[in-house]
Coordinates of N, CA and C in Angstrom, one line a residue:
S1 N 134.8 44.9 186.8 CA 134.2 43.6 187.1 C 135.5 42.6 187.2
I2 N 136.4 42.8 186.4 CA 137.7 41.9 186.4 C 138.4 42.1 187.7
I3 N 138.6 43.5 188.1 CA 139.5 43.6 189.3 C 138.6 43.2 190.5
L4 N 137.4 43.4 190.5 CA 136.5 43.0 191.6 C 136.6 41.6 191.8
S5 N 136.5 40.8 190.6 CA 136.6 39.3 190.8 C 138.0 38.9 191.3
I6 N 139.1 39.6 190.9 CA 140.4 39.2 191.4 C 140.5 39.5 192.9
I7 N 139.9 40.7 193.3 CA 140.1 40.9 194.8 C 139.1 40.0 195.7
L8 N 137.9 39.7 195.1 CA 137.1 38.8 195.8 C 137.6 37.5 196.0
N9 N 138.4 37.0 194.9 CA 139.1 35.7 195.0 C 140.3 35.7 195.9
R10 N 140.9 36.9 196.0 CA 142.1 36.9 197.0 C 141.7 36.9 198.4
V11 N 140.5 37.5 198.7 CA 140.0 37.4 200.1 C 139.0 36.2 200.3
G12 N 138.8 35.4 199.3 CA 138.2 34.2 199.5 C 136.6 34.2 199.4
W13 N 136.1 35.3 198.8 CA 134.6 35.5 198.8 C 134.2 35.2 197.3
G14 N 133.2 34.3 197.2 CA 132.6 33.9 196.0 C 133.4 33.0 195.0
Y15 N 134.5 32.5 195.4 CA 135.3 31.7 194.5 C 134.6 30.3 194.3
I16 N 134.4 29.9 193.1 CA 133.8 28.7 192.8 C 134.8 27.5 192.5
P17 N 135.0 26.6 193.4 CA 136.1 25.6 193.2 C 135.6 24.4 192.5
G18 N 136.5 23.5 192.2 CA 136.1 22.1 191.7 C 135.7 22.0 190.3
R19 N 134.8 21.1 190.0 CA 134.4 20.8 188.7 C 133.5 22.0 188.1
E20 N 132.7 22.6 189.1 CA 131.9 23.6 188.6 C 132.8 24.9 188.1
G21 N 133.7 25.1 188.8 CA 134.6 26.2 188.4 C 135.5 25.9 187.2
K22 N 135.9 24.7 186.9 CA 136.6 24.4 185.7 C 135.7 24.5 184.6
F23 N 134.4 24.0 184.8 CA 133.4 24.2 183.8 C 133.2 25.6 183.3
L24 N 133.1 26.5 184.3 CA 132.9 28.0 184.0 C 134.1 28.5 183.2
Q25 N 135.4 28.0 183.6 CA 136.5 28.4 182.9 C 136.4 28.0 181.4
Q26 N 136.0 26.8 181.2 CA 136.0 26.2 179.8 C 134.8 27.1 179.2
L27 N 133.7 27.3 179.8 CA 132.6 28.0 179.1 C 133.2 29.4 178.8
S28 N 133.9 30.0 179.6 CA 134.4 31.4 179.4 C 135.4 31.5 178.1
L29 N 136.0 30.4 177.8 CA 136.8 30.4 176.6 C 136.0 30.4 175.4
I30 N 134.8 29.6 175.4 CA 133.9 29.5 174.4 C 133.1 30.9 174.1
L31 N 132.7 31.6 175.3 CA 132.0 32.9 175.3 C 133.0 33.8 174.8
F32 N 134.2 33.9 175.3 CA 135.2 34.8 174.8 C 135.3 34.8 173.3
A33 N 135.6 33.6 172.8 CA 135.7 33.4 171.3 C 134.5 33.9 170.5
G34 N 133.4 33.5 171.1 CA 132.0 33.9 170.4 C 131.9 35.4 170.4
G35 N 132.2 36.0 171.6 CA 132.1 37.4 171.8 C 132.9 38.2 170.9
L36 N 134.3 37.8 170.6 CA 135.2 38.3 169.7 C 134.7 38.2 168.3
Y37 N 134.2 37.2 168.0 CA 133.7 36.9 166.6 C 132.6 37.9 166.3
I38 N 131.5 37.9 167.2 CA 130.5 38.8 167.0 C 130.8 40.2 167.0
R39 N 131.6 40.7 167.8 CA 132.0 42.0 167.9 C 132.8 42.5 166.6
Y40 N 133.8 41.7 166.1 CA 134.5 42.0 165.1 C 133.8 41.8 163.7
R41 N 133.0 40.8 163.7 CA 132.3 40.6 162.5 C 131.2 41.7 162.2
G42 N 130.7 42.2 163.4 CA 129.6 43.3 163.3 C 130.4 44.6 162.9
I43 N 131.7 44.9 163.4 CA 132.3 45.9 163.0 C 132.7 46.0 161.4
I44 N 133.1 44.8 161.0 CA 133.3 44.7 159.6 C 132.1 45.0 158.8
Q45 N 130.9 44.4 159.2 CA 129.7 44.6 158.6 C 129.2 46.0 158.5
L46 N 129.5 46.7 159.6 CA 129.1 48.0 159.6 C 129.9 49.0 158.7
G47 N 131.2 48.6 158.5 CA 132.0 49.3 157.6 C 132.2 50.8 158.0
N48 N 131.9 51.7 157.1 CA 132.1 53.2 157.5 C 131.0 53.7 158.6
N49 N 130.1 52.9 158.7 CA 129.0 53.3 159.7 C 129.5 53.0 161.2
Y50 N 130.6 52.4 161.4 CA 131.0 52.0 162.7 C 131.7 53.3 163.4
S51 N 131.3 53.5 164.5 CA 132.0 54.6 165.3 C 131.8 54.3 166.9
R52 N 132.8 54.6 167.6 CA 132.6 54.5 169.1 C 131.6 55.3 169.6
D53 N 131.5 56.5 168.9 CA 130.5 57.6 169.4 C 129.2 57.2 168.7
I54 N 128.1 57.8 169.2 CA 126.8 57.7 168.5 C 126.7 58.7 167.4
L55 N 127.1 58.4 166.2 CA 127.0 59.3 165.0 C 126.1 58.8 164.1
V56 N 125.0 59.5 163.7 CA 124.0 59.1 162.9 C 123.7 60.2 161.8
F57 N 123.6 59.8 160.6 CA 123.2 60.7 159.4 C 121.9 60.4 158.7
K58 N 121.3 61.4 158.4 CA 119.9 61.2 157.8 C 119.9 60.3 156.7
D59 N 120.9 60.2 155.9 CA 120.9 59.3 154.6 C 121.7 58.0 154.8
Q60 N 122.0 57.8 156.2 CA 122.9 56.6 156.6 C 122.3 55.3 156.1
E61 N 123.1 54.4 155.5 CA 122.6 53.0 155.1 C 122.4 52.3 156.3
L62 N 121.2 51.6 156.4 CA 120.9 50.7 157.5 C 121.4 49.2 157.2
V63 N 122.5 48.8 157.8 CA 122.9 47.5 157.5 C 121.9 46.4 157.8
S64 N 121.6 45.6 156.8 CA 120.5 44.5 157.1 C 120.9 43.1 156.7
T65 N 122.3 43.0 156.6 CA 122.7 41.6 156.3 C 123.6 41.1 157.3
G66 N 123.9 39.8 157.3 CA 124.8 39.2 158.3 C 124.2 39.2 159.7
L67 N 124.9 39.6 160.7 CA 124.4 39.7 162.1 C 123.2 40.7 162.2
Y68 N 123.3 41.7 161.3 CA 122.3 42.7 161.4 C 120.9 42.3 160.7
A69 N 121.0 41.1 160.1 CA 119.6 40.6 159.6 C 118.7 40.3 160.7
R70 N 119.2 39.9 161.9 CA 118.3 39.5 162.9 C 118.4 40.4 164.2
L71 N 119.6 41.0 164.4 CA 119.9 41.8 165.7 C 120.1 43.4 165.2
R72 N 119.7 44.2 166.1 CA 119.9 45.6 166.0 C 121.3 46.0 166.7
H73 N 121.7 45.3 167.6 CA 123.0 45.6 168.4 C 123.8 44.5 168.7
P74 N 124.4 43.8 167.6 CA 125.3 42.6 167.8 C 126.6 43.1 168.5
L75 N 127.1 44.2 168.3 CA 128.3 44.7 169.0 C 128.2 44.8 170.5
Y76 N 127.0 45.1 170.9 CA 126.8 45.1 172.4 C 126.7 43.8 172.9
L77 N 126.1 42.9 172.1 CA 126.0 41.5 172.6 C 127.4 40.9 172.7
G78 N 128.3 41.3 171.7 CA 129.7 40.8 171.7 C 130.4 41.3 173.0
L79 N 130.2 42.5 173.2 CA 130.8 43.2 174.4 C 130.3 42.6 175.8
F80 N 129.1 42.2 175.9 CA 128.5 41.5 177.0 C 129.1 40.2 177.2
M81 N 129.2 39.5 176.1 CA 129.9 38.1 176.2 C 131.3 38.2 176.5
L82 N 132.0 39.1 176.1 CA 133.5 39.3 176.4 C 133.7 39.6 177.8
T83 N 133.0 40.5 178.3 CA 133.0 41.0 179.8 C 132.6 39.8 180.7
L84 N 131.5 39.1 180.3 CA 131.1 38.0 181.1 C 132.2 36.9 181.1
A85 N 132.8 36.6 179.9 CA 133.7 35.5 179.8 C 135.0 35.7 180.6
V86 N 135.4 37.0 180.8 CA 136.6 37.3 181.5 C 136.3 37.0 183.0
V87 N 135.1 37.4 183.5 CA 134.7 37.2 184.9 C 134.6 35.7 185.2
L88 N 133.9 35.0 184.2 CA 133.6 33.6 184.3 C 135.0 32.8 184.5
F89 N 136.1 33.3 183.8 CA 137.3 32.7 183.8 C 137.9 32.7 185.5
F90 N 137.5 33.8 186.1 CA 138.1 33.9 187.4 C 137.2 33.2 188.4
R91 N 136.1 32.5 187.9 CA 135.3 31.6 188.8 C 134.8 32.3 190.1
N92 N 134.2 33.5 190.0 CA 133.8 34.2 191.1 C 132.3 34.5 191.0
S93 N 131.5 33.9 191.9 CA 130.0 34.1 191.7 C 129.5 35.5 192.0
I94 N 130.2 36.2 192.9 CA 129.8 37.7 193.2 C 130.2 38.5 191.8
G95 N 131.2 38.1 191.2 CA 131.7 38.9 190.0 C 130.8 38.6 188.9
I96 N 130.3 37.4 188.8 CA 129.4 37.0 187.7 C 128.0 37.8 187.9
V97 N 127.5 37.9 189.1 CA 126.3 38.6 189.3 C 126.5 40.0 189.0
W98 N 127.7 40.6 189.6 CA 128.0 42.0 189.3 C 128.0 42.3 187.8
V99 N 128.6 41.5 187.0 CA 128.7 41.7 185.6 C 127.3 41.7 184.9
F100 N 126.5 40.8 185.2 CA 125.1 40.8 184.8 C 124.3 42.1 185.2
V101 N 124.4 42.5 186.4 CA 123.8 43.7 186.8 C 124.3 44.9 186.1
T102 N 125.6 45.1 186.3 CA 126.1 46.4 185.8 C 126.2 46.4 184.3
M103 N 126.6 45.4 183.6 CA 126.6 45.4 182.2 C 125.2 45.5 181.6
S104 N 124.2 44.8 182.2 CA 122.9 45.0 181.7 C 122.3 46.5 181.8
M105 N 122.7 47.1 183.0 CA 122.1 48.4 183.1 C 122.9 49.4 182.1
A106 N 124.2 49.2 182.0 CA 125.0 50.2 181.2 C 124.6 49.9 179.7
L107 N 124.3 48.7 179.2 CA 123.9 48.4 177.8 C 122.5 48.9 177.5
H108 N 121.7 48.8 178.5 CA 120.4 49.2 178.5 C 120.3 50.7 178.2
V109 N 121.1 51.6 179.0 CA 121.2 52.9 178.8 C 121.7 53.3 177.4
R110 N 122.9 52.7 177.1 CA 123.5 53.1 175.8 C 122.5 52.7 174.6
I111 N 121.9 51.5 174.7 CA 121.1 51.1 173.6 C 119.9 52.1 173.5
K112 N 119.3 52.5 174.5 CA 118.1 53.3 174.6 C 118.5 54.7 174.0
E113 N 119.6 55.2 174.3 CA 120.2 56.5 173.9 C 120.4 56.3 172.3
E114 N 121.1 55.3 171.9 CA 121.4 55.1 170.5 C 120.1 55.0 169.7
E115 N 119.1 54.2 170.1 CA 117.9 54.1 169.4 C 117.1 55.4 169.3
L116 N 117.2 56.1 170.4 CA 116.4 57.4 170.3 C 117.0 58.3 169.2
I117 N 118.4 58.4 169.2 CA 119.0 59.2 168.2 C 118.7 58.7 166.9
M118 N 118.8 57.5 166.6 CA 118.5 56.9 165.4 C 117.1 57.2 164.9
E119 N 116.1 57.1 165.8 CA 114.8 57.5 165.6 C 114.5 58.9 165.1
E120 N 115.2 59.8 165.9 CA 115.1 61.2 165.7 C 115.8 61.7 164.3
V121 N 117.0 61.0 164.0 CA 117.6 61.4 162.7 C 117.0 60.6 161.4
I122 N 116.8 59.3 161.7 CA 116.5 58.5 160.4 C 115.0 58.5 160.3
G123 N 114.3 58.4 161.5 CA 112.8 58.5 161.5 C 112.3 57.1 161.1
T124 N 111.2 57.2 160.3 CA 110.3 56.0 160.1 C 111.2 54.9 159.4
R125 N 112.2 55.1 158.6 CA 113.0 54.2 158.0 C 113.7 53.4 159.1
Y126 N 114.2 54.0 160.1 CA 114.8 53.2 161.3 C 113.7 52.5 162.0
Q127 N 112.6 53.0 162.3 CA 111.5 52.5 163.0 C 111.1 51.0 162.3
A128 N 110.9 51.2 161.0 CA 110.6 49.9 160.2 C 111.6 49.0 160.3
W129 N 112.8 49.4 160.2 CA 114.0 48.5 160.2 C 114.1 47.7 161.6
K130 N 114.0 48.4 162.7 CA 114.1 47.8 164.0 C 112.9 46.9 164.3
E131 N 111.8 47.2 163.9 CA 110.6 46.3 164.1 C 110.8 44.8 163.8
I132 N 111.7 44.5 162.8 CA 111.9 43.2 162.4 C 113.1 42.6 162.9
R133 N 113.7 43.2 164.0 CA 115.0 42.6 164.6 C 115.0 42.7 166.0
Y134 N 115.5 41.7 166.5 CA 115.7 41.7 168.0 C 116.7 42.6 168.5
R135 N 116.4 43.3 169.6 CA 117.4 44.2 170.1 C 118.7 43.7 170.4
L136 N 118.8 42.6 171.1 CA 120.1 42.1 171.5 C 120.3 40.7 171.6
I137 N 119.4 39.8 171.9 CA 119.5 38.4 172.0 C 118.4 37.8 171.1
P138 N 118.8 37.0 170.2 CA 117.8 36.5 169.1 C 116.7 35.6 169.9
Y139 N 115.5 35.8 169.5 CA 114.3 35.2 170.1 C 113.9 35.4 171.4
I140 N 114.7 36.4 172.1 CA 114.4 36.7 173.5 C 114.2 38.2 173.6
Y141 N 115.1 39.0 173.2 CA 115.0 40.4 173.5 C 115.7 41.2 172.5

């Protein structure tokens, strides 16, 4: 997404000039800071349960405090925010659309895979836990 935005800007496709572009750059800094906070706060809250791979154990503790009090996947929200922030900084409309489409698809697949494994291994305890939390975006999804 970042490379695509840079290339598109070089050839002059999709670049957002002027005040709107400057606004996007400022917004990107806020999104980047927020994404970093959410991502690292979530990793800290997961503690020993954090892994880049999907590793689930039958007796695994389900974290229910902090970001996990309302969200099932705050780390993925943070990742989405970080990726979007970088592309917004480059002020490229095609790159922004590209990030929304590709990251939404990639995160959807990953979340579906992770939740399926959690349900298989942990079972009803996970199902009850997830019922009272939003998947990715509070009050929306």
